[in-house]
Short mmCIF file of C-alpha atoms in Angstrom, two decimals:
data_model
loop_
_atom_site.label_atom_id
_atom_site.label_comp_id
_atom_site.label_asym_id
_atom_site.label_seq_id
_atom_site.Cartn_x
_atom_site.Cartn_y
_atom_site.Cartn_z
CA MET A 1 0.00 -0.03 -0.20
CA LEU A 2 2.42 2.56 -1.85
CA PRO A 3 4.15 5.63 -3.19
CA VAL A 4 5.11 5.96 -6.97
CA TYR A 5 8.65 5.69 -8.43
CA THR A 6 9.52 6.51 -12.05
CA LYS A 7 9.14 3.61 -14.16
CA ARG A 8 12.49 4.33 -15.68
CA MET A 9 14.40 3.96 -12.46
CA ARG A 10 16.30 0.51 -12.61
CA PHE A 11 15.39 -1.83 -10.00
CA SER A 12 18.84 -1.72 -8.39
CA GLN A 13 18.94 2.03 -8.31
CA TYR A 14 15.48 1.76 -6.60
CA CYS A 15 17.07 -0.50 -3.91
CA LEU A 16 20.07 1.55 -3.41
CA SER A 17 17.88 4.67 -3.09
CA LEU A 18 15.83 3.19 -0.24
CA VAL A 19 19.11 2.18 1.48
CA ALA A 20 20.33 5.57 1.22
CA VAL A 21 17.06 7.06 2.65
CA ALA A 22 17.52 4.90 5.98
CA CYS A 23 21.42 6.09 6.16
CA ILE A 24 20.50 9.71 5.72
CA ALA A 25 17.74 9.33 8.23
CA PHE A 26 19.95 7.88 11.11
CA GLY A 27 23.29 9.35 10.24
CA LEU A 28 24.88 5.91 9.27
CA SER A 29 28.47 5.83 8.36
CA SER A 30 28.02 2.68 6.28
CA CYS A 31 25.03 0.81 4.47
CA ASN A 32 26.50 -2.70 4.45
CA LYS A 33 24.57 -5.66 6.24
CA SER A 34 23.96 -5.47 10.12
CA THR A 35 24.56 -1.61 10.24
CA ALA A 36 21.01 -1.01 11.54
CA PRO A 37 21.11 1.78 14.48
CA ALA A 38 21.25 0.14 17.96
CA GLY A 39 17.88 -0.70 19.33
CA THR A 40 16.07 0.25 16.18
CA LEU A 41 13.44 -1.95 14.70
CA LEU A 42 13.15 -1.59 10.84
CA LEU A 43 9.80 -2.29 9.38
CA ASN A 44 8.07 -1.68 6.13
CA ALA A 45 4.90 0.61 6.18
CA SER A 46 4.15 -0.67 2.61
CA ALA A 47 2.68 2.53 1.39
CA GLU A 48 2.35 6.22 2.04
CA PRO A 49 0.12 6.71 5.11
CA SER A 50 -2.73 8.98 4.73
CA TYR A 51 -3.48 10.18 8.24
CA LEU A 52 -1.85 9.57 11.57
CA ASN A 53 -4.97 9.90 13.14
CA PRO A 54 -6.91 6.67 14.26
CA ILE A 55 -10.32 8.34 13.59
CA LEU A 56 -9.61 9.46 10.05
CA SER A 57 -7.48 6.40 8.80
CA THR A 58 -8.84 4.11 6.49
CA ASP A 59 -5.65 2.23 5.03
CA ALA A 60 -3.18 -0.41 6.80
CA ALA A 61 -0.28 1.77 6.47
CA SER A 62 -1.76 4.55 8.53
CA SER A 63 -3.39 1.96 10.90
CA SER A 64 -0.13 0.04 11.52
CA ILE A 65 1.61 3.45 12.55
CA ASN A 66 -1.32 4.57 14.56
CA GLY A 67 -1.11 1.59 16.59
CA PHE A 68 2.38 2.33 17.64
CA VAL A 69 1.44 5.86 18.78
CA PHE A 70 -2.29 5.76 20.05
CA SER A 71 -3.95 3.59 22.56
CA GLY A 72 -7.63 2.45 23.14
CA LEU A 73 -9.47 1.73 26.25
CA LEU A 74 -8.96 -2.08 25.45
CA ARG A 75 -6.54 -3.85 23.27
CA ILE A 76 -6.39 -7.59 21.91
CA ASN A 77 -3.83 -9.93 23.49
CA SER A 78 -1.98 -12.47 21.65
CA ASP A 79 -4.74 -14.85 22.73
CA LEU A 80 -7.43 -12.87 21.02
CA GLU A 81 -8.63 -11.71 24.24
CA PHE A 82 -10.08 -8.31 25.09
CA VAL A 83 -8.05 -6.82 27.94
CA PRO A 84 -7.76 -3.31 29.63
CA ASP A 85 -5.31 -0.93 28.16
CA LEU A 86 -6.01 2.82 29.02
CA ALA A 87 -8.86 1.52 31.10
CA GLU A 88 -7.87 -0.14 34.22
CA SER A 89 -10.99 -1.83 34.46
CA TYR A 90 -14.77 -1.76 33.31
CA HIS A 91 -17.87 -2.91 34.77
CA VAL A 92 -21.30 -3.69 32.89
CA ASN A 93 -24.60 -3.48 34.17
CA ASP A 94 -27.17 -6.16 34.20
CA THR A 95 -28.82 -5.14 30.85
CA ASN A 96 -25.49 -4.87 29.07
CA THR A 97 -26.25 -1.25 28.15
CA VAL A 98 -24.06 0.73 30.59
CA TYR A 99 -20.43 0.41 30.63
CA THR A 100 -18.23 2.17 33.22
CA PHE A 101 -14.61 2.38 32.62
CA LYS A 102 -12.33 3.22 35.44
CA LEU A 103 -9.16 4.72 33.59
CA ARG A 104 -5.40 4.45 34.48
CA LYS A 105 -4.00 7.20 36.57
CA GLY A 106 -0.66 8.79 35.93
CA VAL A 107 -0.94 8.60 31.91
CA SER A 108 0.38 11.39 29.94
CA TRP A 109 0.10 12.41 26.42
CA HIS A 110 3.30 12.49 24.45
CA ASP A 111 3.44 16.22 25.08
CA GLY A 112 3.50 15.82 28.84
CA ALA A 113 -0.15 16.94 29.18
CA PRO A 114 -2.35 14.39 31.53
CA PHE A 115 -4.79 11.86 29.97
CA THR A 116 -8.18 12.13 31.55
CA ALA A 117 -11.85 10.93 30.90
CA GLU A 118 -12.34 14.05 29.01
CA ASP A 119 -10.12 12.93 26.05
CA VAL A 120 -12.19 9.73 25.89
CA ALA A 121 -15.43 11.57 25.64
CA PHE A 122 -13.87 13.99 23.16
CA THR A 123 -12.90 11.09 21.15
CA PHE A 124 -16.11 9.39 20.68
CA GLU A 125 -17.92 12.82 20.36
CA LYS A 126 -15.74 13.57 17.35
CA ILE A 127 -16.56 10.34 15.74
CA LEU A 128 -20.26 10.98 16.04
CA ASP A 129 -19.93 14.56 14.61
CA PRO A 130 -21.38 14.35 11.23
CA ASN A 131 -18.70 16.89 10.22
CA THR A 132 -16.04 14.61 10.86
CA ASN A 133 -14.75 12.53 7.84
CA THR A 134 -14.66 9.12 9.27
CA VAL A 135 -15.85 5.83 8.39
CA ARG A 136 -16.10 4.66 11.93
CA ARG A 137 -19.30 6.37 13.03
CA GLY A 138 -21.36 3.09 12.29
CA SER A 139 -19.52 1.32 15.22
CA TYR A 140 -21.05 3.90 17.72
CA ILE A 141 -24.66 4.00 16.25
CA ILE A 142 -26.81 1.06 17.29
CA ASP A 143 -30.06 0.41 15.67
CA GLY A 144 -30.08 4.24 14.46
CA SER A 145 -29.15 5.66 17.81
CA PRO A 146 -25.78 7.04 19.01
CA ILE A 147 -24.07 5.87 22.12
CA LYS A 148 -23.86 8.24 25.06
CA VAL A 149 -20.66 9.23 26.60
CA ARG A 150 -20.61 10.91 30.20
CA VAL A 151 -17.68 11.72 32.17
CA LEU A 152 -18.20 10.69 35.82
CA ASP A 153 -14.82 12.32 37.13
CA SER A 154 -11.23 12.74 35.76
CA HIS A 155 -10.66 9.01 35.51
CA ARG A 156 -14.25 7.49 35.07
CA VAL A 157 -16.28 7.38 32.05
CA GLN A 158 -19.63 6.23 31.42
CA ILE A 159 -20.76 4.91 28.17
CA THR A 160 -24.59 4.10 27.55
CA LEU A 161 -25.82 2.14 24.66
CA PRO A 162 -29.35 2.54 23.34
CA LYS A 163 -29.52 -1.40 23.10
CA PRO A 164 -27.28 -4.39 23.93
CA PHE A 165 -24.34 -4.31 21.37
CA ALA A 166 -22.33 -7.57 20.83
CA PRO A 167 -19.27 -6.19 19.29
CA PHE A 168 -19.13 -3.28 21.76
CA LEU A 169 -15.84 -4.34 23.37
CA ALA A 170 -14.17 -4.63 19.90
CA SER A 171 -14.92 -0.92 19.17
CA MET A 172 -13.45 0.06 22.51
CA GLY A 173 -9.93 -0.57 20.79
CA MET A 174 -10.29 2.80 19.01
CA GLY A 175 -7.23 5.10 19.38
CA ILE A 176 -8.14 7.93 21.81
CA ILE A 177 -7.07 11.36 20.62
CA PRO A 178 -5.91 14.50 22.97
CA LYS A 179 -8.89 16.84 23.44
CA HIS A 180 -6.44 19.67 24.29
CA LEU A 181 -5.04 19.50 21.02
CA PHE A 182 -7.88 18.83 18.82
CA GLU A 183 -10.62 20.87 20.41
CA ASN A 184 -9.87 24.23 18.37
CA GLU A 185 -8.86 22.61 15.39
CA ASP A 186 -10.67 21.18 12.29
CA ILE A 187 -10.03 17.21 12.62
CA ASN A 188 -10.13 16.76 8.97
CA ARG A 189 -7.40 19.24 8.08
CA THR A 190 -5.34 19.95 11.14
CA ASP A 191 -1.59 19.55 11.01
CA LEU A 192 -1.94 17.17 13.75
CA ASN A 193 -2.95 14.61 11.18
CA ARG A 194 0.75 14.60 10.17
CA ASN A 195 2.36 15.16 13.63
CA PRO A 196 0.38 12.74 16.02
CA VAL A 197 0.36 12.99 19.63
CA GLY A 198 -0.90 9.97 21.55
CA THR A 199 -0.46 7.87 24.55
CA GLY A 200 1.18 4.89 23.08
CA PRO A 201 4.30 3.06 23.31
CA PHE A 202 6.12 5.15 20.75
CA ILE A 203 6.37 9.00 20.11
CA PHE A 204 6.16 10.25 16.73
CA GLU A 205 9.39 12.06 15.45
CA GLU A 206 9.36 12.47 11.65
CA TRP A 207 7.41 11.75 8.59
CA ALA A 208 9.43 12.17 5.33
CA THR A 209 7.17 11.93 2.55
CA SER A 210 7.69 8.76 0.43
CA GLN A 211 10.46 7.76 2.58
CA TYR A 212 9.73 6.80 6.02
CA VAL A 213 8.03 7.42 9.45
CA LYS A 214 10.41 7.63 12.53
CA LEU A 215 9.31 6.96 16.05
CA ARG A 216 11.02 6.83 19.35
CA LYS A 217 10.39 5.03 22.58
CA ASN A 218 7.75 6.67 25.00
CA PRO A 219 9.90 6.23 28.37
CA ASP A 220 6.85 6.96 30.44
CA PHE A 221 4.50 4.31 28.73
CA TYR A 222 1.89 3.11 31.29
CA ARG A 223 2.62 -0.75 30.60
CA GLY A 224 6.40 -0.39 30.94
CA THR A 225 9.07 1.30 28.86
CA PRO A 226 9.42 -0.43 25.52
CA LYS A 227 12.63 -2.38 25.20
CA LEU A 228 13.17 -0.90 21.55
CA GLU A 229 14.90 2.57 21.23
CA LYS A 230 13.13 3.40 18.04
CA VAL A 231 10.73 2.13 15.15
CA LEU A 232 11.70 3.19 11.50
CA LEU A 233 8.74 2.29 9.27
CA LYS A 234 10.37 2.64 5.64
CA ILE A 235 7.84 3.20 2.78
CA ILE A 236 8.68 0.61 0.36
CA PRO A 237 5.75 -0.36 -1.90
CA ASP A 238 7.16 -3.12 -3.82
CA GLU A 239 7.34 -6.31 -2.20
CA ARG A 240 10.25 -7.76 -4.07
CA THR A 241 12.17 -4.68 -3.04
CA ALA A 242 11.18 -5.24 0.76
CA LEU A 243 12.20 -8.88 0.38
CA ILE A 244 15.77 -7.77 -0.86
CA ALA A 245 15.89 -5.28 2.24
CA LEU A 246 15.05 -8.20 4.46
CA GLU A 247 17.94 -10.24 2.87
CA LYS A 248 20.36 -7.36 3.65
CA GLU A 249 18.90 -6.74 7.05
CA GLU A 250 17.74 -3.27 5.91
CA LEU A 251 14.37 -4.54 7.22
CA ASP A 252 13.74 -6.83 10.17
CA MET A 253 10.53 -8.14 8.97
CA ALA A 254 8.73 -8.45 5.42
CA SER A 255 6.23 -10.85 3.78
CA ILE A 256 7.70 -13.74 1.85
CA PRO A 257 6.45 -14.55 -1.52
CA TYR A 258 5.15 -17.95 -1.63
CA LYS A 259 7.55 -19.31 -4.19
CA ASP A 260 10.60 -18.18 -2.10
CA VAL A 261 9.50 -19.91 1.23
CA PRO A 262 11.56 -23.14 0.67
CA LYS A 263 14.61 -20.82 0.02
CA PHE A 264 13.97 -18.92 3.12
CA LYS A 265 13.49 -21.82 5.28
CA LYS A 266 16.95 -22.82 4.53
CA ASP A 267 18.21 -19.42 5.46
CA LYS A 268 19.70 -19.47 9.07
CA SER A 269 19.62 -15.79 9.22
CA ILE A 270 15.97 -15.33 8.90
CA ARG A 271 12.99 -16.88 10.83
CA VAL A 272 10.01 -17.98 8.87
CA TYR A 273 6.53 -17.76 10.40
CA GLN A 274 3.41 -19.43 8.67
CA TYR A 275 -0.09 -18.92 9.88
CA GLU A 276 -3.56 -18.62 8.83
CA ASP A 277 -5.19 -15.00 9.40
CA LEU A 278 -8.52 -13.13 9.59
CA LEU A 279 -8.39 -11.93 5.87
CA TYR A 280 -9.32 -12.75 2.26
CA THR A 281 -8.68 -11.36 -1.06
CA TYR A 282 -11.46 -10.59 -3.65
CA MET A 283 -12.51 -8.88 -6.80
CA GLY A 284 -15.30 -6.19 -5.86
CA PHE A 285 -17.85 -4.78 -8.58
CA ASN A 286 -18.91 -1.24 -8.48
CA LEU A 287 -22.45 -2.33 -8.40
CA LYS A 288 -23.50 1.14 -9.84
CA HIS A 289 -21.86 0.14 -13.12
CA PRO A 290 -24.42 -0.80 -15.85
CA PHE A 291 -22.86 -4.17 -16.50
CA PHE A 292 -22.38 -5.36 -12.93
CA ARG A 293 -25.86 -4.46 -11.92
CA SER A 294 -27.10 -7.85 -13.28
CA LEU A 295 -26.60 -10.86 -11.02
CA ASP A 296 -26.32 -12.82 -14.19
CA VAL A 297 -23.34 -11.16 -15.38
CA ARG A 298 -21.61 -11.40 -11.84
CA GLU A 299 -22.19 -15.01 -11.72
CA ALA A 300 -20.74 -15.33 -15.17
CA ILE A 301 -17.67 -13.58 -13.94
CA ALA A 302 -17.54 -16.12 -11.04
CA HIS A 303 -17.86 -19.02 -13.09
CA ALA A 304 -15.03 -17.87 -15.64
CA ILE A 305 -12.61 -17.62 -12.80
CA ASN A 306 -10.50 -20.85 -11.66
CA LYS A 307 -9.86 -20.19 -8.12
CA PRO A 308 -7.96 -23.38 -7.31
CA ALA A 309 -5.59 -22.88 -10.10
CA MET A 310 -5.23 -19.30 -8.88
CA ILE A 311 -4.22 -20.62 -5.40
CA GLN A 312 -1.58 -23.14 -6.99
CA GLY A 313 -0.36 -20.45 -9.62
CA ILE A 314 -0.21 -17.42 -7.02
CA LEU A 315 0.01 -18.77 -3.56
CA LYS A 316 1.81 -22.04 -4.29
CA GLY A 317 -0.82 -24.01 -2.07
CA PHE A 318 -0.42 -21.44 0.74
CA GLY A 319 -4.29 -20.57 1.00
CA SER A 320 -7.74 -21.91 0.33
CA VAL A 321 -10.68 -20.91 -1.82
CA ALA A 322 -12.94 -18.39 -0.45
CA ASN A 323 -16.52 -18.08 -1.04
CA MET A 324 -17.89 -16.02 1.70
CA PRO A 325 -16.95 -12.75 3.62
CA VAL A 326 -15.52 -14.47 6.52
CA SER A 327 -12.23 -16.12 7.42
CA PRO A 328 -12.20 -19.96 8.38
CA VAL A 329 -10.20 -18.42 11.52
CA SER A 330 -13.06 -16.95 12.84
CA TRP A 331 -15.64 -18.43 15.22
CA ALA A 332 -18.40 -17.23 12.93
CA TYR A 333 -17.31 -19.23 9.86
CA PRO A 334 -20.25 -21.46 9.02
CA ASN A 335 -20.06 -25.34 8.86
CA PRO A 336 -20.88 -26.28 6.23
CA ALA A 337 -20.02 -23.05 4.42
CA PHE A 338 -21.48 -21.70 1.14
CA PRO A 339 -19.91 -23.81 -1.62
CA GLY A 340 -19.64 -20.99 -4.17
CA LEU A 341 -19.81 -21.14 -7.93
CA ASP A 342 -17.49 -23.69 -9.66
CA TYR A 343 -15.13 -22.87 -12.54
CA ASP A 344 -17.33 -23.31 -15.53
CA PRO A 345 -16.67 -21.11 -18.62
CA GLU A 346 -19.60 -22.65 -20.81
CA LYS A 347 -21.94 -21.85 -17.90
CA SER A 348 -20.38 -18.39 -17.88
CA LYS A 349 -21.21 -18.04 -21.59
CA GLU A 350 -24.63 -19.01 -21.11
CA LEU A 351 -25.30 -16.60 -18.53
CA LEU A 352 -23.78 -13.77 -20.36
CA ALA A 353 -26.18 -14.65 -23.32
CA LYS A 354 -29.03 -14.63 -20.91
CA ALA A 355 -27.87 -11.33 -19.85
CA GLY A 356 -28.35 -10.01 -23.54
CA PHE A 357 -24.71 -10.20 -24.71
CA THR A 358 -23.62 -11.47 -28.22
CA LEU A 359 -20.10 -11.97 -29.58
CA ASN A 360 -18.60 -9.92 -32.09
CA PRO A 361 -16.81 -12.09 -34.54
CA ASP A 362 -14.34 -9.66 -35.58
CA THR A 363 -13.35 -8.20 -32.04
CA GLN A 364 -14.03 -11.45 -30.19
CA ILE A 365 -15.63 -9.32 -27.54
CA LEU A 366 -19.17 -9.55 -26.12
CA GLU A 367 -21.54 -6.63 -27.07
CA LYS A 368 -24.75 -5.35 -25.60
CA ASP A 369 -26.68 -2.61 -27.17
CA GLY A 370 -23.82 -1.82 -29.30
CA LYS A 371 -21.37 -1.37 -26.22
CA PRO A 372 -18.38 -3.80 -25.93
CA PHE A 373 -18.09 -5.56 -22.59
CA SER A 374 -15.05 -3.70 -21.65
CA PHE A 375 -14.07 -2.63 -18.15
CA THR A 376 -11.08 -1.57 -16.03
CA LEU A 377 -9.94 -3.44 -12.90
CA LEU A 378 -8.14 -1.39 -10.32
CA THR A 379 -5.32 -2.69 -7.98
CA ASN A 380 -2.48 -1.23 -6.03
CA GLN A 381 1.11 -1.39 -7.16
CA GLY A 382 3.70 -3.26 -5.51
CA ASN A 383 1.44 -6.26 -4.59
CA LYS A 384 2.49 -8.98 -6.66
CA ASP A 385 -0.04 -11.48 -5.71
CA ARG A 386 -2.80 -9.16 -6.50
CA GLU A 387 -1.31 -8.09 -9.57
CA LYS A 388 -0.97 -11.84 -10.59
CA ALA A 389 -4.56 -12.21 -9.77
CA ALA A 390 -5.55 -9.63 -11.90
CA GLN A 391 -3.58 -10.93 -14.89
CA LEU A 392 -5.06 -14.43 -14.46
CA ILE A 393 -8.59 -12.86 -14.10
CA GLN A 394 -7.92 -10.95 -17.33
CA ARG A 395 -7.04 -14.10 -19.18
CA TYR A 396 -10.01 -15.89 -17.97
CA LEU A 397 -12.37 -13.27 -18.70
CA LYS A 398 -11.04 -13.04 -22.19
CA ASN A 399 -11.75 -16.84 -22.60
CA VAL A 400 -15.38 -15.89 -22.27
CA GLY A 401 -15.44 -12.74 -24.34
CA ILE A 402 -14.94 -10.04 -21.68
CA ASP A 403 -12.22 -7.51 -22.24
CA MET A 404 -10.70 -6.42 -18.88
CA LYS A 405 -8.04 -3.94 -18.58
CA ILE A 406 -5.75 -3.51 -15.62
CA GLN A 407 -4.73 -0.45 -13.96
CA LEU A 408 -1.87 -0.35 -11.20
CA MET A 409 -2.49 2.75 -8.92
CA GLU A 410 -0.33 4.29 -6.15
CA TRP A 411 -2.07 3.46 -2.72
CA SER A 412 -3.26 6.94 -1.66
CA SER A 413 -4.54 7.75 -5.20
CA PHE A 414 -6.46 4.52 -5.32
CA ILE A 415 -7.93 5.05 -1.83
CA LYS A 416 -9.11 8.40 -2.87
CA ILE A 417 -11.03 6.99 -5.55
CA ILE A 418 -12.67 4.21 -3.74
CA ASN A 419 -13.13 6.23 -0.33
CA GLY A 420 -14.35 9.31 -2.14
CA PRO A 421 -18.09 10.76 -1.71
CA GLU A 422 -19.08 10.51 -5.22
CA ASP A 423 -22.06 8.44 -6.36
CA PRO A 424 -21.63 6.55 -8.41
CA LYS A 425 -17.95 6.09 -7.70
CA PRO A 426 -15.10 6.36 -10.58
CA PHE A 427 -14.05 2.98 -10.83
CA ASP A 428 -15.47 -0.40 -12.46
CA ALA A 429 -14.13 -3.04 -10.41
CA VAL A 430 -11.18 -3.61 -8.00
CA ILE A 431 -8.85 -6.38 -6.49
CA LEU A 432 -8.43 -5.70 -2.71
CA GLY A 433 -8.17 -7.64 0.60
CA TRP A 434 -10.01 -7.22 3.81
CA SER A 435 -8.39 -7.87 7.06
CA LEU A 436 -10.93 -8.72 9.53
CA GLY A 437 -11.67 -7.79 13.26
CA ILE A 438 -11.95 -10.35 15.89
CA ASP A 439 -15.74 -9.69 16.21
CA PRO A 440 -17.71 -10.88 13.08
CA ASP A 441 -19.80 -7.55 12.83
CA GLY A 442 -19.71 -6.60 9.19
CA TYR A 443 -22.12 -3.29 9.41
CA SER A 444 -19.25 -1.15 8.05
CA LEU A 445 -18.90 -3.38 5.10
CA TRP A 446 -22.10 -4.53 4.01
CA HIS A 447 -24.89 -2.38 5.43
CA SER A 448 -26.34 -0.14 2.79
CA SER A 449 -25.99 2.99 4.89
CA GLN A 450 -22.22 2.77 4.53
CA TYR A 451 -22.26 4.00 1.04
CA PRO A 452 -20.82 6.10 -0.35
CA ASN A 453 -19.16 7.54 2.89
CA GLY A 454 -18.15 4.13 4.43
CA PHE A 455 -16.24 0.82 3.59
CA ASN A 456 -19.30 -0.36 1.32
CA PHE A 457 -17.56 1.35 -1.39
CA VAL A 458 -19.07 -1.04 -3.88
CA GLY A 459 -22.61 0.16 -3.40
CA TYR A 460 -23.98 -3.06 -2.01
CA SER A 461 -27.69 -3.01 -0.72
CA ASN A 462 -30.05 -5.76 0.27
CA PRO A 463 -32.54 -5.06 2.79
CA LEU A 464 -32.42 -8.65 4.20
CA VAL A 465 -28.59 -8.38 4.69
CA ASP A 466 -29.15 -5.05 6.41
CA LYS A 467 -31.69 -6.50 8.78
CA ARG A 468 -29.29 -9.50 9.65
CA VAL A 469 -26.25 -7.23 9.98
CA VAL A 470 -28.10 -5.12 12.46
CA GLU A 471 -29.57 -8.41 14.30
CA GLY A 472 -25.93 -9.83 14.62
CA ARG A 473 -25.04 -6.82 16.33
CA LEU A 474 -27.97 -6.83 18.78
CA THR A 475 -27.86 -10.42 19.47
CA LEU A 476 -25.22 -11.38 22.69
CA ASP A 477 -25.75 -15.10 22.67
CA THR A 478 -22.79 -16.52 20.60
CA GLN A 479 -24.50 -19.49 19.32
CA LYS A 480 -27.57 -17.36 18.05
CA ARG A 481 -25.08 -14.84 16.61
CA ALA A 482 -23.26 -17.69 14.69
CA GLU A 483 -26.87 -18.65 12.94
CA ILE A 484 -27.41 -15.05 12.16
CA TYR A 485 -23.88 -14.77 10.47
CA LYS A 486 -24.45 -17.90 8.68
CA ASP A 487 -27.58 -16.60 7.05
CA LEU A 488 -25.91 -13.28 6.39
CA TYR A 489 -22.87 -14.68 4.74
CA THR A 490 -24.67 -16.97 2.66
CA GLN A 491 -26.93 -14.24 1.26
CA ILE A 492 -24.01 -12.10 0.40
CA ALA A 493 -22.23 -14.94 -1.08
CA LYS A 494 -25.42 -15.56 -3.34
CA ASP A 495 -25.60 -11.73 -4.27
CA LEU A 496 -21.98 -11.76 -5.48
CA PRO A 497 -20.88 -8.04 -4.88
CA TYR A 498 -17.49 -9.46 -4.65
CA VAL A 499 -16.10 -12.58 -6.22
CA PHE A 500 -14.26 -13.92 -2.95
CA LEU A 501 -10.90 -15.23 -4.52
CA PHE A 502 -8.92 -16.88 -1.50
CA TYR A 503 -7.75 -16.96 1.97
CA PRO A 504 -3.96 -16.30 1.74
CA GLU A 505 -1.88 -17.77 4.55
CA VAL A 506 0.61 -15.28 5.94
CA VAL A 507 4.17 -15.88 5.60
CA THR A 508 6.62 -13.62 7.24
CA GLY A 509 10.40 -13.53 7.54
CA VAL A 510 12.09 -11.99 10.60
CA THR A 511 15.63 -11.50 11.17
CA GLN A 512 17.53 -13.41 14.15
CA ARG A 513 18.15 -10.11 15.85
CA ILE A 514 14.61 -9.45 16.71
CA GLN A 515 13.49 -11.20 20.07
CA GLY A 516 10.55 -11.05 22.28
CA LEU A 517 7.88 -12.11 19.63
CA SER A 518 4.63 -13.70 20.53
CA ASP A 519 3.15 -16.65 19.02
CA PRO A 520 2.16 -16.51 15.33
CA GLY A 521 -1.72 -15.78 14.70
CA PRO A 522 -4.19 -13.06 13.90
CA ALA A 523 -3.00 -10.77 16.56
CA GLY A 524 0.40 -10.61 15.06
CA LEU A 525 3.92 -11.33 15.94
CA MET A 526 4.65 -8.33 18.18
CA ASN A 527 2.08 -8.33 20.76
CA PRO A 528 2.72 -6.70 22.96
CA ILE A 529 5.36 -4.50 21.31
CA GLU A 530 7.04 -3.25 24.52
CA ALA A 531 8.14 -7.13 25.00
CA VAL A 532 10.09 -7.01 21.74
CA TYR A 533 13.74 -6.39 21.76
CA ILE A 534 16.90 -6.39 19.62
CA GLN A 535 19.72 -8.90 20.25
CA ASP A 536 22.78 -7.86 17.86
#
């Protein structure tokens, strides 16, 4: 997720330029292997961040950096449990509608100001403010009514829900922002979105556009001083370049391409971690597009795509076929799951003919009402798996008479298109991935109210799904919720707003100098970050 570099820049020059950035940033006298600054964790942000503000950010690069700088009332530990963070403890009333949080005392913002309950109330008020450009508002509006936040004293805050709300604790991981800095600012435009001040384990130092974000440890962090001195998040959008940087120990952690897994498992300088995660990759349709309004057309495209072949060709078997908007890792994954649509090009052609398309014998492209079936699929530069998926889908669709063009975009430009307020949005289709939360609530993705100013950027709308999404949020019994989500996921799978492609496994390489990692899993390898240290 990603900045642009000139296409004429040779690959080796590109790699050297990134190394030079790190050397300049930290005043290194040499750029050879093992010259990382003492106590500095070298990570890849993968893309240019958008907002270093947890309320406004929508992309993974921003969120990863925000996680170092900001803290929520609760956090998720390595066992996927919700545990206190800025909150010391919390109490829930008998009706599960009033949550009283007792906050930690002695916590300071990175500028030295004291953290209080006023900051908590201010944060949620800002999220609920219709003038704030956030996609997170839906998590705090329950069945049409917003939560109410009341400050009881400087270190106690009470949140009242209009109804019991199953995902509520998951939403309490929201990063809290400082009232004393934001209260007289336009949150959407303030310079604080590039110069964040949080309460988290690391303090923001510098953001060099298209180069890096630099953080230093917070010596007063309330869970204990981090063992790392600094974190340097380089902005390396190309996965292959990041992998070369890992081999040279210019990064301490990077994704390993599936084809390279056997090689890296033999490399004693790199530890390889492999695990399933709460994520899936998909092809999403702009449902306002004239062609993609037709379910027959969407089903035809699904039948034209050979998912098992994609998994072998792209993931080298490190993944499984996806047919639903939920990961097999989730407790809400139904058993049995919706089987999906098989690879069947002839069925695809039948459905396209049913939808009114005929083949032009000269161009070999389908047409309807004189218009060729031609569209552009967007995906982000640097993600080789998505690029390969796009190329394979292009080939599969050509076999059934559909002309699909591919456009690779720099990440920040890409998200401006899909997250913009336009209706209809200015794209045809995308290949992307969703990293899912611990709670299966899908309101922000699937409820019709979340278009166009939300994560439902494809414009999906189904009254039955809207109803089930709300029911899933308001039902507390886990077994009953599982039945609701089975119905919900099955209906979405039948509607095909996305062609769900695959569940990729996570394969990460970590240099031997990084110690104190947690067990591999959806909560990440550095949980908690303050336990991670460097052993040179």
